[in-house]
Coordinates of C-alpha atoms in Angstrom, one line a residue:
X181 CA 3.2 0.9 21.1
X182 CA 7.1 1.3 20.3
X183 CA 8.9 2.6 23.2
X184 CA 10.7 5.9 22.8
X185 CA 14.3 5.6 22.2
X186 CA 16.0 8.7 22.8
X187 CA 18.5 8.0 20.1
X188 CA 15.4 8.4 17.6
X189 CA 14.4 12.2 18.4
X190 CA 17.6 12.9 16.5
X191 CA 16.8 11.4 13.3
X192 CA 14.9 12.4 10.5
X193 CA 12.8 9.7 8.3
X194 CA 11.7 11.0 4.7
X195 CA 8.5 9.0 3.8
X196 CA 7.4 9.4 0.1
X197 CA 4.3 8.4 -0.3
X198 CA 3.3 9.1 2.9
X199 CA -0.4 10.7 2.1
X200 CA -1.4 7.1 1.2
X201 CA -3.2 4.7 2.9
X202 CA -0.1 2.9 4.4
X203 CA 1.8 5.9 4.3
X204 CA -0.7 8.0 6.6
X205 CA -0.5 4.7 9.3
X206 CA 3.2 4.5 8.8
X207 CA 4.0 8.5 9.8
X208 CA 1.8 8.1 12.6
X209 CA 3.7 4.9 14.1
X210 CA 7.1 6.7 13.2
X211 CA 5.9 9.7 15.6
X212 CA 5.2 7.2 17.9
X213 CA 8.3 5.3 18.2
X214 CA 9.4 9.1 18.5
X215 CA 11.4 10.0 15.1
X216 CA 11.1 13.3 13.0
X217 CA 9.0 12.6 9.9
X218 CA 9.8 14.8 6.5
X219 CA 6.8 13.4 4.1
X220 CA 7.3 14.9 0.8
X221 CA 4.0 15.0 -1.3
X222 CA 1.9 17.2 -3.9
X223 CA -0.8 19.1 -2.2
X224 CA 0.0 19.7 0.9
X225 CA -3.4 21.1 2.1
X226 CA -4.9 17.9 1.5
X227 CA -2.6 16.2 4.1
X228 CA -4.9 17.9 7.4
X229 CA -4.3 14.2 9.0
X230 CA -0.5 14.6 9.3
X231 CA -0.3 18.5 9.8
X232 CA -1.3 18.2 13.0
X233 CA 1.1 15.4 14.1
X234 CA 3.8 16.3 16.2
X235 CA 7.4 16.1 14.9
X236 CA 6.2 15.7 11.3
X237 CA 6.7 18.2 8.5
X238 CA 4.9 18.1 5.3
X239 CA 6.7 19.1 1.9
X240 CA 4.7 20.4 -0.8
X241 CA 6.8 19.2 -3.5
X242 CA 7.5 16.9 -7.2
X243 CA 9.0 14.5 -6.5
X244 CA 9.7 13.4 -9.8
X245 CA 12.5 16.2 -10.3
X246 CA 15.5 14.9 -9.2
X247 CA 16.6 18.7 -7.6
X248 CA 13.6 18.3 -5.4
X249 CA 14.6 15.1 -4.0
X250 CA 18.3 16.4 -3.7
X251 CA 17.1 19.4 -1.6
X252 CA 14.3 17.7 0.7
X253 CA 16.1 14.4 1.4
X254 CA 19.1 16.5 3.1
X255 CA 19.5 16.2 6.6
X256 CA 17.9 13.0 6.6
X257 CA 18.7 10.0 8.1
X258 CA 16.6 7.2 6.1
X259 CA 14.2 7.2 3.1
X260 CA 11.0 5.3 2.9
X261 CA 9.4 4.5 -0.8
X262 CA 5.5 3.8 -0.7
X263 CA 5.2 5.3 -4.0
X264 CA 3.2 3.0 -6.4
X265 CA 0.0 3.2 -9.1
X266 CA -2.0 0.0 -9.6
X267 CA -3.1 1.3 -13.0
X268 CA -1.6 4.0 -15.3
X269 CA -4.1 6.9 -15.6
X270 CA -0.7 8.8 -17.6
X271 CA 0.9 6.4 -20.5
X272 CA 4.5 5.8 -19.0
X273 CA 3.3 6.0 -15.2
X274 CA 4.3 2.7 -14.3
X275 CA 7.9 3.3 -15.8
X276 CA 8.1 6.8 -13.9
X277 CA 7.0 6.0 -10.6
X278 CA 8.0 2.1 -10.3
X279 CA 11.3 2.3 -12.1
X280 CA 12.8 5.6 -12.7
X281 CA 12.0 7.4 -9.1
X282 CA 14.0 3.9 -7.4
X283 CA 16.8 5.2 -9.4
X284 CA 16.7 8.7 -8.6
X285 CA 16.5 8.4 -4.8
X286 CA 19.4 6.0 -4.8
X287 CA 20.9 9.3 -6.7
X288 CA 19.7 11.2 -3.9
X289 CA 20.8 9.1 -1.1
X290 CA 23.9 9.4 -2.6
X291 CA 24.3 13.1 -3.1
X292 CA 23.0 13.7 0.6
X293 CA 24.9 10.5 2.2
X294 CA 22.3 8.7 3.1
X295 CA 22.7 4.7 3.8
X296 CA 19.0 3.3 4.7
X297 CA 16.5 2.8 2.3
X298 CA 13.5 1.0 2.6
X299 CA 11.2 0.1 -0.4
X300 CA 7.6 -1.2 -0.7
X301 CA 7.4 -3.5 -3.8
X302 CA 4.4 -6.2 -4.1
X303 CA 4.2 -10.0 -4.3
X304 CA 5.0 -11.5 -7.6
X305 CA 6.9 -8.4 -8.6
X306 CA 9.5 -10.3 -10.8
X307 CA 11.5 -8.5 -13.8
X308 CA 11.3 -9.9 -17.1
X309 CA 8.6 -12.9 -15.6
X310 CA 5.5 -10.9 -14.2
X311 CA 2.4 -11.3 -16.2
X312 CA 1.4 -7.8 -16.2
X313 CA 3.1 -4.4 -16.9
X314 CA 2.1 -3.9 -13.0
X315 CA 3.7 -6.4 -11.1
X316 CA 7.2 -6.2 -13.9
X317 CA 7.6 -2.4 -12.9
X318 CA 7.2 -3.2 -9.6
X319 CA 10.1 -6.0 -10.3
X320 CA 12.4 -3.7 -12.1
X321 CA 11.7 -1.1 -9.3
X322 CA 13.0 -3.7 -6.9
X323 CA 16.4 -4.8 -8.8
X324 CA 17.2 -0.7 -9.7
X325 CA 16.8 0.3 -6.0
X326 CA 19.0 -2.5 -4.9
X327 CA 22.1 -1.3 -7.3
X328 CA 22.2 1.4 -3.7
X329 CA 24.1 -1.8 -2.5
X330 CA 27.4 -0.4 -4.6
X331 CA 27.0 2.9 -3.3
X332 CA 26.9 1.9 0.4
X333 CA 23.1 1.9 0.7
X334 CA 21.5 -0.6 3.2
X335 CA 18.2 -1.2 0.9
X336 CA 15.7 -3.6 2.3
X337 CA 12.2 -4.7 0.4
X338 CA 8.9 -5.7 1.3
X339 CA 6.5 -7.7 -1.1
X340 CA 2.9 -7.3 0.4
X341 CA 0.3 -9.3 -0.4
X342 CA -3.1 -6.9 -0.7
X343 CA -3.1 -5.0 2.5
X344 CA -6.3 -4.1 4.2
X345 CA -6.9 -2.1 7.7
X346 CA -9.0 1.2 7.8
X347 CA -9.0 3.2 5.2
X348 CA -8.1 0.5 2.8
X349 CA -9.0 0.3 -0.7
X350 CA -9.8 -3.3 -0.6
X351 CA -13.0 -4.2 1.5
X352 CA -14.0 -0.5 1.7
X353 CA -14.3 -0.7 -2.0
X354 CA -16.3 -3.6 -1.6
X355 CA -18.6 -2.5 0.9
X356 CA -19.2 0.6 -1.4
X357 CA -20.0 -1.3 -4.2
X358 CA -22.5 -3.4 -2.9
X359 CA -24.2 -0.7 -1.3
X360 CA -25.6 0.1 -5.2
X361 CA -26.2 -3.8 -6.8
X362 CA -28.3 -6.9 -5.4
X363 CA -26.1 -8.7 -7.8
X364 CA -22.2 -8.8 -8.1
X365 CA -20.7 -9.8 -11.6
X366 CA -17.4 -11.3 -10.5
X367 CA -14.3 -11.3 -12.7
X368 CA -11.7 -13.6 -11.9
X369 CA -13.9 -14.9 -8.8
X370 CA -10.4 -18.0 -8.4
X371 CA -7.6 -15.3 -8.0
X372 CA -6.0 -16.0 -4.6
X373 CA -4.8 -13.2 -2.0
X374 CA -3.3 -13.5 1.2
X375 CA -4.5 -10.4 3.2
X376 CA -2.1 -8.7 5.2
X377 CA -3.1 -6.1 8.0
X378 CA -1.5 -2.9 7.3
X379 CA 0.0 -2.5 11.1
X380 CA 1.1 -5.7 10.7
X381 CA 3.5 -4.0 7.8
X382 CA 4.7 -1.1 9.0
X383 CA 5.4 -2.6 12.2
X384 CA 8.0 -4.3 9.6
X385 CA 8.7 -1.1 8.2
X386 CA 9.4 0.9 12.0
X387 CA 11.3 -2.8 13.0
X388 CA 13.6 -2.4 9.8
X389 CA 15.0 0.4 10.3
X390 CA 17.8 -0.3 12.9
X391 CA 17.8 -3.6 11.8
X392 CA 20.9 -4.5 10.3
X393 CA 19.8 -8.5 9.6
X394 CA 17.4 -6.9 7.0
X395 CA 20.0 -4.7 4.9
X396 CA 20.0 -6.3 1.5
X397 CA 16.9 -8.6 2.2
X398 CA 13.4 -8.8 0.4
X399 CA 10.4 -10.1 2.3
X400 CA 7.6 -11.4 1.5
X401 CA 4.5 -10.3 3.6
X402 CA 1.2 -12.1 3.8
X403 CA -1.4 -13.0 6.6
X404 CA -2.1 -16.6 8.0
X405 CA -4.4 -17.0 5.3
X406 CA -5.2 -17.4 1.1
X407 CA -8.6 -16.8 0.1
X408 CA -9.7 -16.2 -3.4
X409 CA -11.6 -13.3 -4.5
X410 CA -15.1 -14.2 -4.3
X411 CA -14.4 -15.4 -0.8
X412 CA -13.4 -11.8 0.3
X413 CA -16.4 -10.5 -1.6
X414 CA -18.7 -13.0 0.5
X415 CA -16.6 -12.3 3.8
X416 CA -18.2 -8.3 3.1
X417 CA -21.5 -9.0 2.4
X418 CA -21.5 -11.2 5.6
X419 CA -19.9 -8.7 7.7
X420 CA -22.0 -6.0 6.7
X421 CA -25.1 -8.1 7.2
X422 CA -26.6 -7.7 3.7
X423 CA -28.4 -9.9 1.2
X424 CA -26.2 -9.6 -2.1
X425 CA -25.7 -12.5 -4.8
X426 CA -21.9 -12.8 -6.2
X427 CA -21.9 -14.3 -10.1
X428 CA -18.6 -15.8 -10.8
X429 CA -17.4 -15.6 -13.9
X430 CA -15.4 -17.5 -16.4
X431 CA -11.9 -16.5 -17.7
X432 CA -13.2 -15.3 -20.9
X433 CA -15.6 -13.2 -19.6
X434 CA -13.6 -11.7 -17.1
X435 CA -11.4 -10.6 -19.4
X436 CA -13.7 -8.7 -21.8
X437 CA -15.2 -7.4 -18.6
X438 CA -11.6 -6.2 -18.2
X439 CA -11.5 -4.9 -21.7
X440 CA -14.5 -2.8 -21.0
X441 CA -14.0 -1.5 -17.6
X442 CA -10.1 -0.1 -18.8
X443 CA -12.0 2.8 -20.3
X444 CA -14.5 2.9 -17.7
X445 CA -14.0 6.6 -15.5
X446 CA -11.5 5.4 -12.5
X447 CA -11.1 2.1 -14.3
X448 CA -12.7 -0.3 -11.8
X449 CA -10.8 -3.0 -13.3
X450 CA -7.9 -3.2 -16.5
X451 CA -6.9 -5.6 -18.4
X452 CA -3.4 -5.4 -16.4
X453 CA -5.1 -5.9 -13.4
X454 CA -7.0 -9.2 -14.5
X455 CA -3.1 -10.0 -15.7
X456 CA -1.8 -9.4 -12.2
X457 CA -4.6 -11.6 -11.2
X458 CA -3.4 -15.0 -13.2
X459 CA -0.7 -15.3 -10.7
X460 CA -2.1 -16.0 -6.9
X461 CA -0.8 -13.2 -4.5
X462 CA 0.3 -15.8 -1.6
X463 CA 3.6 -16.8 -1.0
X464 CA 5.5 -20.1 0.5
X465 CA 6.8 -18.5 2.9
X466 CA 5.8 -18.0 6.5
X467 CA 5.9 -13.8 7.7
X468 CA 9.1 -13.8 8.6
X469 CA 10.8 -14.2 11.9
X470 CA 13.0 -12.0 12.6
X471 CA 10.2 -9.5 13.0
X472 CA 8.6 -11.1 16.0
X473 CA 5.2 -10.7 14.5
X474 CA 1.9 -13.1 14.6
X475 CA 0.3 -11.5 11.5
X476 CA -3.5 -10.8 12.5
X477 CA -6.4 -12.5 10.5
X478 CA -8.6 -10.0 8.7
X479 CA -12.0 -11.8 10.3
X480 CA -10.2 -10.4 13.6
X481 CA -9.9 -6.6 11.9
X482 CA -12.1 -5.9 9.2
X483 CA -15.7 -6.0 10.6
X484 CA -14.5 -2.9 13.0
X485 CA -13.6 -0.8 11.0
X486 CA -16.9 -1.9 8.2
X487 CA -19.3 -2.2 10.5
X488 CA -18.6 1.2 12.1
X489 CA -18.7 2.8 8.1
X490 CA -21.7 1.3 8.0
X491 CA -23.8 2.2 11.0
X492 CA -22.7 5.9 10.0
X493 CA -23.9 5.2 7.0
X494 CA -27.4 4.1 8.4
X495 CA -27.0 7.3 10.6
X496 CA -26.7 9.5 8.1
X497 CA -29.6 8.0 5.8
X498 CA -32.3 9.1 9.3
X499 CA -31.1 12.3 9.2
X500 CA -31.8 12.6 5.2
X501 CA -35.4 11.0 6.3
X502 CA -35.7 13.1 8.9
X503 CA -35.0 16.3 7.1
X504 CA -31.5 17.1 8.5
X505 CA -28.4 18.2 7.2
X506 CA -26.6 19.5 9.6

């Protein structure tokens, strides 16, 4: 819980990307630590969750046209980027989203006199050195939103590692999957990942803010452990207390598996994603300090939240035998 700083009622946070999965925890830890939230997204309607949050209004809007972000960023007092793909379902989404909208909220920041910006970037996100289109966007997206520095803008970035907590796309999609095979062809079973628990991160986020140690900074963000990619498939299958076989498999035949899967409906797996995957997602450094933070452990998280989806899931599948639908 953050305690309520009456200085906070009075300003505004714009969140972009704030429908997503770390977006929808961040708003509600804002509201908590007792700001005014403007999240600007497409599709309002779809946004039920954060409707009914106090303080928070909701912006059906694109942000992709520079006079939108002009209008709805005015008033406030500090702009927070979640905005990200991990695969491009448009040719040119990775430039539009990664690259070109850092650019056109420093633009914005600038038109409405805004000096905080806070951006979420990803491990290994390096310009010019990342071995996928991904993780160089990402990189690019970092060094663009940083040129705010000349115009007075107080930018600070944070690298996660995967995240995971409820919700997630990472051992949700897991536990989905396996629901349907006995047997898991695995590709790139060696890729490393340092989990990091999404209120671990925008506890960063919330602690940035005010923080004027962090203006300028990039941070990397990663839990107390690496574990490669099969481990996190077995840590599921474990947790969820099912009998499922994981086949590893070799470099080559991961990427043809990646070949395939590309023009697969919702692309399960690209080729830039077994790319991304060359390069372990850990880092050498420690979470940093100045955050206070003891980074929790997914084996201390995850079976909560999974085993919870799953006995619904068991619930739901004695109704069906039972003959309800209700």
């Amino acid at each position: 819980m953050y305690p309520k700083v009456a200085a906070t009622h009075n300003k505004i946070i714009a969140v972009l990307g704030g429908t997503g999965f770390v977006g929808q925890h961040l708003v509600r830890t804002l509201v908590e630590a007792g700001y005014q939230v403007r999240v600007l997204a497409r599709h309002r309607e779809r946004c039920r969750e954060l409707l009914v949050l106090p303080r928070v209004s909701v912006i059906d809007t694109n942000i992709m046209t520079l006079s939108n972000l002009h209008k709805h960023l005015a008033g406030c007092n500090a702009v927070i980027n979640l905005v990200a793909v991990l695969n491009e379902n448009k040719k040119g989404a990775f430039q539009r989203l990664h690259v070109d909208l850092p650019r056109m909220i420093i633009d914005a920041c600038v038109t409405n006199k805004i000096d905080r910006v806070i951006h979420m970037s990803a491990l290994n996100a390096y310009a010019g050195k990342a071995p996928s289109r991904y993780l160089t966007s990402k990189g690019e997206g970092e060094d663009t939103i940083h040129t705010g520095a000349d115009e007075g803008i107080n930018v600070t970035t944070l690298r996660p590692s995967v995240i995971f907590g409820p919700g997630d796309s990472l051992f949700n999609r897991f536990a989905s999957l396996l629901k349907f095979v006995t047997h898991l062809p695995l590709a790139c079973p060696n890729a490393r990942f340092a989990p990091v628990y999404v209120n671990d991160v925008v506890d960063v986020i919330v602690k940035s803010l005010n923080e004027k140690a962090t203006f300028g900074q990039r941070y990397d963000l990663c839990g107390p452990r690496a574990y490669t990619l099969q481990q996190l498939v077995e840590f599921t299958i474990k947790t969820l207390g099912i009998n499922r076989k994981v086949i590893p498999l070799g470099n080559g035949t991961s990427k043809l598996m990646a070949r395939i899967l590309s023009i697969a409906p919702g692309k399960p797996l690209t080729y830039d994603n077994y790319l991304s995957m060359q390069i372990d997602s850990v880092s050498k450094e420690k979470f940093p300090a100045i955050f206070n933070i003891t980074p929790q452990p997914m084996e201390a998280v995850v079976p909560r939240y999974l085993m919870n989806q799953n006995q619904r899931g068991q619930f739901d599948r004695f109704r069906l035998y039972a003959g309800r639908d209700d």
